[in-house]
Amino acid sequence: MLELYGTQLSSRLFLGTAQYPSPAVMADAVRAAGVDLVTVSLRRETAGGRTGGRFWELINELGVRVLPNTAGCHSVKEAVTTAHMARELFGTDWIKLEVIGHHDTLQPDVFGLVEAARILANDGFKVFPYTTEDLTVGERLLEAGCQVLMPWCAPIGSARGPVNPDALSAYRAHFPDIPLVVDAGLGRPSHAAAVMELGFDAVLLNTAVARAGDPVAMGSAFAEAVKAGRRGFLAGPLAPRDMAVPSTPVIGKAVFE
Amino acid sequence: MKLTINGEEHAVDARTLAALLDELDYDPSFLATALNGDVVPAGERAACGLSDGDRIEILAPMQGG
């Protein structure tokens, strides 16, 4: 079973809660996918507003663990303060740490990310850093106190799937004992299966399910793909070969000449 | 007293953070609050005095990826 910061999770699929056609569809998709960890966020509430409370009640009814994020934060200070607000609001020291470097690519600012991760880890947070597949940055994040790494496989919301599978393979090989979660860029169930076959421990996605034609069915499809990919990895996939190798034995083949 | 609340200026009568939430008709059970960039836990809002020019952030849960 997957264990993150000493907590066991039954599903290796984590879902975001944004962009669904309605709160009811989101709840049905979470149930269909069988996930027990969802990401949430926090934003300014207008005076007299009750939308945040209604959303929170819905999440509580689902009975899932939450992973608050620092989405939209572009500086260390912003991310650290948002993390503290999230801990106060959601009552968890888990934080998906995002420090965004660019508006267009949403690529993480890895320098700010490491700095913020160190501050938060020292303050007792269990940090889940949204990072790139850069090995050195991964090492710095571990030194900063992270016990989980979450590299992207493509830009957030791009649905492109693993654009650099060799780098993801190298990442897995370089951090054999660290829980690794592919966060961002997955578009289809086959993408999720592909990264799970590489040996990643879990995947985190949102848009691919929320914006699908049928989010509930897509949540279920991703859940099956993640399980299939995991089982495939554990079963030991065959390495690619350069030349054809006959699958039917040639010994004993009749000769007609 | 003038305060900046969620980035907008407001003139209010409240003297504490708890009173401010009440004055502005917030449901305090689903909020996180900060005063001048520092988190104020829910249990400390009643004792959290406000001064002219303070910056208040009032955040609520929302959907996220």
CSV table of N, CA, C and O in Angstrom, one decimal, chain A residues 16-18 39 41-48 50 52-53 55-56 69 81 84-85 88-90 96 206, chain B residues 6-7 24-27 30-34 37 39-42 45 57-65:
chain,number,residue,atom,x,y,z
A,16,GLY,N,-7.9,16.4,-8.4
A,16,GLY,CA,-8.2,17.8,-8.1
A,16,GLY,C,-9.7,18.0,-8.1
A,16,GLY,O,-10.5,17.1,-8.6
A,17,THR,N,-10.2,19.1,-7.5
A,17,THR,CA,-11.6,19.3,-7.4
A,17,THR,C,-12.1,20.5,-8.2
A,17,THR,O,-13.3,20.8,-8.1
A,18,ALA,N,-11.3,21.0,-9.1
A,18,ALA,CA,-11.7,22.2,-9.8
A,18,ALA,C,-12.2,21.9,-11.2
A,18,ALA,O,-11.9,20.8,-11.8
A,39,THR,N,-7.2,17.3,-4.0
A,39,THR,CA,-6.6,18.6,-3.8
A,39,THR,C,-7.6,19.7,-3.7
A,39,THR,O,-8.7,19.6,-4.3
A,41,SER,N,-8.1,24.2,-2.6
A,41,SER,CA,-7.4,25.5,-2.5
A,41,SER,C,-8.2,26.4,-1.6
A,41,SER,O,-9.1,26.1,-0.9
A,42,LEU,N,-7.7,27.7,-1.6
A,42,LEU,CA,-8.4,28.7,-0.8
A,42,LEU,C,-8.3,30.0,-1.5
A,42,LEU,O,-7.3,30.3,-2.1
A,43,ARG,N,-9.3,30.8,-1.4
A,43,ARG,CA,-9.4,32.1,-2.1
A,43,ARG,C,-10.2,33.1,-1.2
A,43,ARG,O,-10.9,32.7,-0.3
A,44,ARG,N,-10.1,34.4,-1.5
A,44,ARG,CA,-10.8,35.4,-0.8
A,44,ARG,C,-12.3,35.1,-0.9
A,44,ARG,O,-12.8,34.8,-1.9
A,45,GLU,N,-12.9,35.3,0.3
A,45,GLU,CA,-14.4,35.1,0.4
A,45,GLU,C,-15.0,36.5,0.5
A,45,GLU,O,-14.5,37.4,1.2
A,46,THR,N,-16.0,36.7,-0.3
A,46,THR,CA,-16.7,38.0,-0.3
A,46,THR,C,-17.6,38.0,0.9
A,46,THR,O,-18.0,37.0,1.5
A,47,ALA,N,-17.9,39.3,1.4
A,47,ALA,CA,-18.7,39.5,2.6
A,47,ALA,C,-20.0,38.9,2.4
A,47,ALA,O,-20.7,39.0,1.4
A,48,GLY,N,-20.5,38.1,3.4
A,48,GLY,CA,-21.8,37.4,3.3
A,48,GLY,C,-21.7,36.1,2.5
A,48,GLY,O,-22.7,35.4,2.4
A,50,ARG,N,-21.1,32.4,1.1
A,50,ARG,CA,-21.2,31.0,1.8
A,50,ARG,C,-20.7,29.9,0.9
A,50,ARG,O,-20.8,28.8,1.2
A,52,GLY,N,-17.7,29.0,0.0
A,52,GLY,CA,-16.6,28.2,0.6
A,52,GLY,C,-17.1,27.1,1.6
A,52,GLY,O,-16.6,26.0,1.6
A,53,GLY,N,-18.0,27.5,2.4
A,53,GLY,CA,-18.6,26.6,3.4
A,53,GLY,C,-19.3,25.5,2.7
A,53,GLY,O,-19.2,24.3,3.2
A,55,PHE,N,-18.8,24.2,-0.3
A,55,PHE,CA,-17.8,23.3,-0.9
A,55,PHE,C,-17.1,22.5,0.2
A,55,PHE,O,-17.0,21.2,0.0
A,56,TRP,N,-16.8,23.0,1.3
A,56,TRP,CA,-16.1,22.3,2.3
A,56,TRP,C,-17.0,21.2,2.9
A,56,TRP,O,-16.6,20.1,3.2
A,69,ASN,N,-3.5,23.2,-1.8
A,69,ASN,CA,-2.4,23.7,-2.6
A,69,ASN,C,-2.1,25.2,-2.4
A,69,ASN,O,-2.9,25.9,-1.8
A,81,THR,N,2.8,32.0,3.3
A,81,THR,CA,1.6,32.5,4.0
A,81,THR,C,0.4,31.7,3.6
A,81,THR,O,-0.4,31.4,4.5
A,84,HIS,N,0.2,28.5,5.5
A,84,HIS,CA,-0.2,28.7,6.9
A,84,HIS,C,-1.7,28.9,7.0
A,84,HIS,O,-2.4,28.4,7.9
A,85,MET,N,-2.2,29.7,6.0
A,85,MET,CA,-3.7,29.9,6.0
A,85,MET,C,-4.4,28.5,5.7
A,85,MET,O,-5.4,28.2,6.3
A,88,GLU,N,-4.5,26.4,8.8
A,88,GLU,CA,-5.5,26.8,9.8
A,88,GLU,C,-6.9,26.5,9.3
A,88,GLU,O,-7.8,26.0,10.0
A,89,LEU,N,-7.1,26.6,8.0
A,89,LEU,CA,-8.5,26.4,7.4
A,89,LEU,C,-8.9,24.9,7.3
A,89,LEU,O,-10.0,24.5,7.7
A,90,PHE,N,-7.9,24.1,6.8
A,90,PHE,CA,-8.3,22.7,6.6
A,90,PHE,C,-7.8,21.8,7.7
A,90,PHE,O,-8.2,20.6,7.6
A,96,LYS,N,0.4,20.9,-0.8
A,96,LYS,CA,0.9,20.8,-2.2
A,96,LYS,C,1.5,22.1,-2.5
A,96,LYS,O,0.8,23.1,-2.7
A,206,ASN,N,-6.3,16.6,-12.6
A,206,ASN,CA,-7.5,17.3,-12.4
A,206,ASN,C,-8.3,17.5,-13.7
A,206,ASN,O,-9.3,17.0,-14.0
B,6,ASN,N,-9.4,42.1,2.0
B,6,ASN,CA,-9.2,41.3,0.8
B,6,ASN,C,-8.9,42.3,-0.4
B,6,ASN,O,-9.5,42.2,-1.5
B,7,GLY,N,-8.1,43.3,-0.1
B,7,GLY,CA,-7.6,44.2,-1.2
B,7,GLY,C,-8.4,45.4,-1.4
B,7,GLY,O,-8.1,46.2,-2.2
B,24,LEU,N,-19.5,42.2,8.9
B,24,LEU,CA,-19.6,42.0,7.4
B,24,LEU,C,-20.4,40.7,7.0
B,24,LEU,O,-20.4,40.3,5.9
B,25,ASP,N,-21.0,40.1,8.0
B,25,ASP,CA,-21.9,38.9,7.7
B,25,ASP,C,-21.2,37.7,7.2
B,25,ASP,O,-21.6,37.1,6.2
B,26,TYR,N,-20.0,37.5,7.7
B,26,TYR,CA,-19.3,36.2,7.4
B,26,TYR,C,-19.7,35.1,8.3
B,26,TYR,O,-20.1,35.3,9.4
B,27,ASP,N,-19.7,33.8,7.8
B,27,ASP,CA,-19.8,32.7,8.6
B,27,ASP,C,-18.4,32.3,9.1
B,27,ASP,O,-17.6,31.7,8.3
B,30,PHE,N,-16.0,28.7,8.5
B,30,PHE,CA,-15.3,28.2,7.3
B,30,PHE,C,-14.3,29.2,6.7
B,30,PHE,O,-14.2,29.3,5.5
B,31,LEU,N,-13.6,29.9,7.6
B,31,LEU,CA,-12.7,30.9,7.2
B,31,LEU,C,-11.3,30.8,7.8
B,31,LEU,O,-11.2,30.2,8.9
B,32,ALA,N,-10.3,31.3,7.0
B,32,ALA,CA,-9.0,31.5,7.6
B,32,ALA,C,-8.7,33.0,7.5
B,32,ALA,O,-9.1,33.6,6.5
B,33,THR,N,-8.1,33.6,8.5
B,33,THR,CA,-7.9,35.0,8.5
B,33,THR,C,-6.5,35.3,8.8
B,33,THR,O,-5.8,34.6,9.5
B,34,ALA,N,-6.1,36.5,8.2
B,34,ALA,CA,-4.7,37.0,8.4
B,34,ALA,C,-4.8,38.5,8.7
B,34,ALA,O,-5.6,39.2,8.1
B,37,GLY,N,-0.6,40.1,7.0
B,37,GLY,CA,0.3,39.0,6.5
B,37,GLY,C,0.5,37.8,7.5
B,37,GLY,O,1.2,36.9,7.1
B,39,VAL,N,-1.1,34.9,10.0
B,39,VAL,CA,-2.3,34.1,10.3
B,39,VAL,C,-2.8,34.4,11.7
B,39,VAL,O,-2.1,34.4,12.6
B,40,VAL,N,-4.2,34.6,11.8
B,40,VAL,CA,-4.8,34.7,13.1
B,40,VAL,C,-5.7,33.5,13.2
B,40,VAL,O,-6.7,33.4,12.5
B,41,PRO,N,-5.4,32.6,14.1
B,41,PRO,CA,-6.2,31.4,14.3
B,41,PRO,C,-7.6,31.8,14.7
B,41,PRO,O,-7.8,32.8,15.4
B,42,ALA,N,-8.6,30.9,14.4
B,42,ALA,CA,-10.0,31.2,14.8
B,42,ALA,C,-10.2,31.6,16.2
B,42,ALA,O,-10.9,32.5,16.6
B,45,ARG,N,-9.4,35.3,17.2
B,45,ARG,CA,-10.0,36.5,16.5
B,45,ARG,C,-10.6,37.5,17.5
B,45,ARG,O,-10.6,38.7,17.3
B,57,GLU,N,-6.9,39.7,5.5
B,57,GLU,CA,-7.3,38.7,4.4
B,57,GLU,C,-8.3,37.7,5.0
B,57,GLU,O,-8.1,37.2,6.2
B,58,ILE,N,-9.4,37.5,4.3
B,58,ILE,CA,-10.4,36.5,4.7
B,58,ILE,C,-10.6,35.5,3.6
B,58,ILE,O,-11.1,35.8,2.5
B,59,LEU,N,-10.1,34.3,3.9
B,59,LEU,CA,-10.1,33.2,2.8
B,59,LEU,C,-11.0,32.1,3.2
B,59,LEU,O,-11.2,31.8,4.4
B,60,ALA,N,-11.5,31.4,2.2
B,60,ALA,CA,-12.4,30.3,2.3
B,60,ALA,C,-12.0,29.1,1.5
B,60,ALA,O,-11.2,29.3,0.5
B,61,PRO,N,-12.4,27.9,1.8
B,61,PRO,CA,-12.1,26.8,1.0
B,61,PRO,C,-12.6,27.0,-0.4
B,61,PRO,O,-13.7,27.5,-0.6
B,62,MET,N,-11.9,26.5,-1.4
B,62,MET,CA,-12.5,26.4,-2.8
B,62,MET,C,-11.8,25.3,-3.6
B,62,MET,O,-10.9,24.7,-3.1
B,63,GLN,N,-12.4,25.1,-4.7
B,63,GLN,CA,-11.9,24.0,-5.6
B,63,GLN,C,-10.5,24.2,-6.0
B,63,GLN,O,-10.1,25.4,-6.2
B,64,GLY,N,-9.7,23.2,-6.1
B,64,GLY,CA,-8.3,23.3,-6.5
B,64,GLY,C,-7.7,22.1,-7.2
B,64,GLY,O,-8.3,21.0,-7.0
B,65,GLY,N,-6.7,22.3,-7.9
B,65,GLY,CA,-6.1,21.2,-8.7
B,65,GLY,C,-4.7,20.8,-8.1
B,65,GLY,O,-4.3,21.3,-7.1
